[in-house]
Amino acid sequence: ENLIAEGLAEAVSRFPGIVGTLDFLDDHEQPLDVRLDQAWRALSAEMVPMRLFFEVFGLAAHHPGRFDNYLHSVGHEWTERVAKALRVDGVPAADARLLGREIVALWRGLQFDLISSGERRANDATHTAAARSITSAWWFRTSRKLSPR
């Protein structure tokens, strides 16, 4: 299990654009939707690491307990990293956790769609629209002190 996860990490490290994907979120001089788009473009730039990611994810799904560290990393660490950037933007912690999970789920879904459809332009356009929607919905709720629900 560790060998497979290490192999995936090594393969990803060979694609430097992916390694710093989440660093785009830390450039708080840029609007959130722009940073999300930058992160998405880096994350989706190379098909090989995406395919490997889902291949290992499939192994983890079929062998519960064998890939716990990998699942923790892709399930929690990414969400927490996105949530941290959102908190710096002023998003309250509880909302940041929800939005972080929503954003990571968006990325995973679009990665899956990109692998299966190969439609880069459609996925990029979908991401841009979703990033704007997420950003504007959060701004609307907070600017009017409304509940996130």
mmCIF file of C-alpha atoms in Angstrom:
data_model
loop_
_atom_site.group_PDB
_atom_site.id
_atom_site.type_symbol
_atom_site.label_atom_id
_atom_site.label_comp_id
_atom_site.label_asym_id
_atom_site.label_seq_id
_atom_site.Cartn_x
_atom_site.Cartn_y
_atom_site.Cartn_z
ATOM 1 C CA GLU A 1 0.000 0.000 0.000
ATOM 2 C CA ASN A 2 2.739 2.418 0.989
ATOM 3 C CA LEU A 3 4.686 1.560 -2.148
ATOM 4 C CA ILE A 4 1.700 2.407 -4.340
ATOM 5 C CA ALA A 5 1.084 5.683 -2.516
ATOM 6 C CA GLU A 6 4.799 6.537 -2.697
ATOM 7 C CA GLY A 7 4.787 5.705 -6.408
ATOM 8 C CA LEU A 8 1.873 8.068 -6.951
ATOM 9 C CA ALA A 9 3.644 10.810 -4.991
ATOM 10 C CA GLU A 10 6.787 10.276 -7.069
ATOM 11 C CA ALA A 11 4.820 10.370 -10.320
ATOM 12 C CA VAL A 12 3.063 13.583 -9.287
ATOM 13 C CA SER A 13 6.395 15.178 -8.322
ATOM 14 C CA ARG A 14 7.486 14.790 -11.945
ATOM 15 C CA PHE A 15 4.807 17.277 -12.935
ATOM 16 C CA PRO A 16 5.928 20.508 -11.241
ATOM 17 C CA GLY A 17 2.750 22.393 -12.112
ATOM 18 C CA ILE A 18 0.714 20.065 -9.925
ATOM 19 C CA VAL A 19 3.029 20.115 -6.900
ATOM 20 C CA GLY A 20 2.173 23.722 -6.023
ATOM 21 C CA THR A 21 -1.490 23.602 -7.021
ATOM 22 C CA LEU A 22 -2.837 24.739 -3.673
ATOM 23 C CA ASP A 23 -0.259 27.520 -3.378
ATOM 24 C CA PHE A 24 -2.364 29.557 -5.806
ATOM 25 C CA LEU A 25 -4.963 29.868 -3.053
ATOM 26 C CA ASP A 26 -2.503 31.792 -0.884
ATOM 27 C CA ASP A 27 -2.218 34.758 -3.263
ATOM 28 C CA HIS A 28 -4.843 36.841 -1.470
ATOM 29 C CA GLU A 29 -4.137 39.807 -3.743
ATOM 30 C CA GLN A 30 -6.188 37.955 -6.365
ATOM 31 C CA PRO A 31 -9.967 37.468 -6.102
ATOM 32 C CA LEU A 32 -11.006 34.029 -4.849
ATOM 33 C CA ASP A 33 -12.571 32.917 -8.143
ATOM 34 C CA VAL A 34 -9.335 33.739 -9.986
ATOM 35 C CA ARG A 35 -7.263 31.770 -7.459
ATOM 36 C CA LEU A 36 -9.627 28.813 -7.709
ATOM 37 C CA ASP A 37 -9.330 28.867 -11.508
ATOM 38 C CA GLN A 38 -5.531 29.014 -11.277
ATOM 39 C CA ALA A 39 -5.513 26.042 -8.913
ATOM 40 C CA TRP A 40 -7.900 24.104 -11.176
ATOM 41 C CA ARG A 41 -5.790 24.743 -14.268
ATOM 42 C CA ALA A 42 -2.658 23.519 -12.462
ATOM 43 C CA LEU A 43 -4.467 20.511 -11.022
ATOM 44 C CA SER A 44 -5.946 19.492 -14.366
ATOM 45 C CA ALA A 45 -2.964 20.312 -16.569
ATOM 46 C CA GLU A 46 -1.639 16.759 -16.833
ATOM 47 C CA MET A 47 -3.755 13.690 -17.501
ATOM 48 C CA VAL A 48 -1.229 11.083 -16.283
ATOM 49 C CA PRO A 49 -1.274 12.126 -12.603
ATOM 50 C CA MET A 50 -5.066 12.444 -12.690
ATOM 51 C CA ARG A 51 -5.426 8.929 -14.043
ATOM 52 C CA LEU A 52 -3.003 7.607 -11.418
ATOM 53 C CA PHE A 53 -4.894 9.442 -8.690
ATOM 54 C CA PHE A 54 -8.176 7.777 -9.606
ATOM 55 C CA GLU A 55 -6.516 4.416 -10.133
ATOM 56 C CA VAL A 56 -5.098 4.469 -6.602
ATOM 57 C CA PHE A 57 -8.394 5.843 -5.314
ATOM 58 C CA GLY A 58 -10.143 2.856 -6.903
ATOM 59 C CA LEU A 59 -7.727 0.477 -5.193
ATOM 60 C CA ALA A 60 -8.421 2.209 -1.892
ATOM 61 C CA ALA A 61 -12.175 1.873 -2.418
ATOM 62 C CA HIS A 62 -11.840 -1.857 -3.102
ATOM 63 C CA HIS A 63 -9.489 -2.518 -0.179
ATOM 64 C CA PRO A 64 -10.831 -0.680 2.886
ATOM 65 C CA GLY A 65 -8.205 -0.165 5.564
ATOM 66 C CA ARG A 66 -5.225 -0.722 3.272
ATOM 67 C CA PHE A 67 -4.880 2.844 1.993
ATOM 68 C CA ASP A 68 -5.986 4.841 5.018
ATOM 69 C CA ASN A 69 -3.081 7.302 4.843
ATOM 70 C CA TYR A 70 -3.747 7.978 1.183
ATOM 71 C CA LEU A 71 -7.464 8.460 1.765
ATOM 72 C CA HIS A 72 -6.745 10.790 4.684
ATOM 73 C CA SER A 73 -4.457 12.870 2.508
ATOM 74 C CA VAL A 74 -6.832 13.223 -0.430
ATOM 75 C CA GLY A 75 -9.936 13.462 1.724
ATOM 76 C CA HIS A 76 -8.924 15.687 4.594
ATOM 77 C CA GLU A 77 -5.651 17.435 3.892
ATOM 78 C CA TRP A 78 -6.833 19.051 0.664
ATOM 79 C CA THR A 79 -10.105 20.172 2.227
ATOM 80 C CA GLU A 80 -8.273 21.613 5.224
ATOM 81 C CA ARG A 81 -5.751 23.390 3.007
ATOM 82 C CA VAL A 82 -8.527 25.026 0.992
ATOM 83 C CA ALA A 83 -10.422 25.901 4.187
ATOM 84 C CA LYS A 84 -7.298 27.537 5.625
ATOM 85 C CA ALA A 85 -7.008 29.827 2.592
ATOM 86 C CA LEU A 86 -10.697 30.692 2.885
ATOM 87 C CA ARG A 87 -10.308 31.579 6.569
ATOM 88 C CA VAL A 88 -7.537 34.014 5.630
ATOM 89 C CA ASP A 89 -10.092 35.600 3.279
ATOM 90 C CA GLY A 90 -12.370 36.119 6.265
ATOM 91 C CA VAL A 91 -14.656 33.133 5.833
ATOM 92 C CA PRO A 92 -15.727 31.878 9.286
ATOM 93 C CA ALA A 93 -14.202 28.498 10.203
ATOM 94 C CA ALA A 94 -17.414 26.451 9.923
ATOM 95 C CA ASP A 95 -18.256 27.968 6.525
ATOM 96 C CA ALA A 96 -14.652 27.552 5.363
ATOM 97 C CA ARG A 97 -14.787 23.814 6.100
ATOM 98 C CA LEU A 98 -18.009 23.441 4.098
ATOM 99 C CA LEU A 99 -16.739 25.534 1.200
ATOM 100 C CA GLY A 100 -13.391 23.753 1.267
ATOM 101 C CA ARG A 101 -15.108 20.396 0.893
ATOM 102 C CA GLU A 102 -17.364 21.800 -1.846
ATOM 103 C CA ILE A 103 -14.368 23.102 -3.793
ATOM 104 C CA VAL A 104 -12.389 19.866 -3.498
ATOM 105 C CA ALA A 105 -15.486 17.896 -4.535
ATOM 106 C CA LEU A 106 -15.862 20.186 -7.549
ATOM 107 C CA TRP A 107 -12.252 19.542 -8.534
ATOM 108 C CA ARG A 108 -12.554 15.778 -8.109
ATOM 109 C CA GLY A 109 -15.764 15.668 -10.129
ATOM 110 C CA LEU A 110 -14.331 17.762 -12.925
ATOM 111 C CA GLN A 111 -11.151 15.675 -12.945
ATOM 112 C CA PHE A 112 -13.276 12.561 -13.357
ATOM 113 C CA ASP A 113 -15.272 14.221 -16.140
ATOM 114 C CA LEU A 114 -12.118 15.403 -17.889
ATOM 115 C CA ILE A 115 -10.649 11.897 -17.828
ATOM 116 C CA SER A 116 -13.850 10.333 -19.147
ATOM 117 C CA SER A 117 -14.864 12.996 -21.663
ATOM 118 C CA GLY A 118 -11.593 14.671 -22.632
ATOM 119 C CA GLU A 119 -13.506 17.941 -22.965
ATOM 120 C CA ARG A 120 -10.973 20.423 -21.608
ATOM 121 C CA ARG A 121 -12.778 23.612 -22.674
ATOM 122 C CA ALA A 122 -16.111 22.481 -21.280
ATOM 123 C CA ASN A 123 -14.541 21.493 -17.948
ATOM 124 C CA ASP A 124 -12.601 24.742 -17.688
ATOM 125 C CA ALA A 125 -15.750 26.754 -18.443
ATOM 126 C CA THR A 126 -17.705 24.738 -15.891
ATOM 127 C CA HIS A 127 -15.031 25.366 -13.284
ATOM 128 C CA THR A 128 -14.961 29.093 -13.980
ATOM 129 C CA ALA A 129 -18.744 29.315 -13.631
ATOM 130 C CA ALA A 130 -18.710 27.255 -10.433
ATOM 131 C CA ALA A 131 -15.861 29.300 -8.927
ATOM 132 C CA ARG A 132 -17.796 32.498 -9.609
ATOM 133 C CA SER A 133 -20.947 30.981 -8.162
ATOM 134 C CA ILE A 134 -19.186 29.793 -5.013
ATOM 135 C CA THR A 135 -17.511 33.150 -4.546
ATOM 136 C CA SER A 136 -20.617 35.232 -5.167
ATOM 137 C CA ALA A 137 -22.834 32.996 -3.025
ATOM 138 C CA TRP A 138 -20.433 33.298 -0.103
ATOM 139 C CA TRP A 139 -20.154 37.054 -0.579
ATOM 140 C CA PHE A 140 -23.943 37.411 -0.758
ATOM 141 C CA ARG A 141 -24.491 35.425 2.447
ATOM 142 C CA THR A 142 -21.823 37.236 4.431
ATOM 143 C CA SER A 143 -22.611 40.702 3.190
ATOM 144 C CA ARG A 144 -26.232 40.307 4.320
ATOM 145 C CA LYS A 145 -25.505 38.234 7.429
ATOM 146 C CA LEU A 146 -27.580 35.354 6.101
ATOM 147 C CA SER A 147 -27.301 31.722 7.070
ATOM 148 C CA PRO A 148 -25.129 29.597 4.768
ATOM 149 C CA ARG A 149 -28.105 27.269 4.235
#
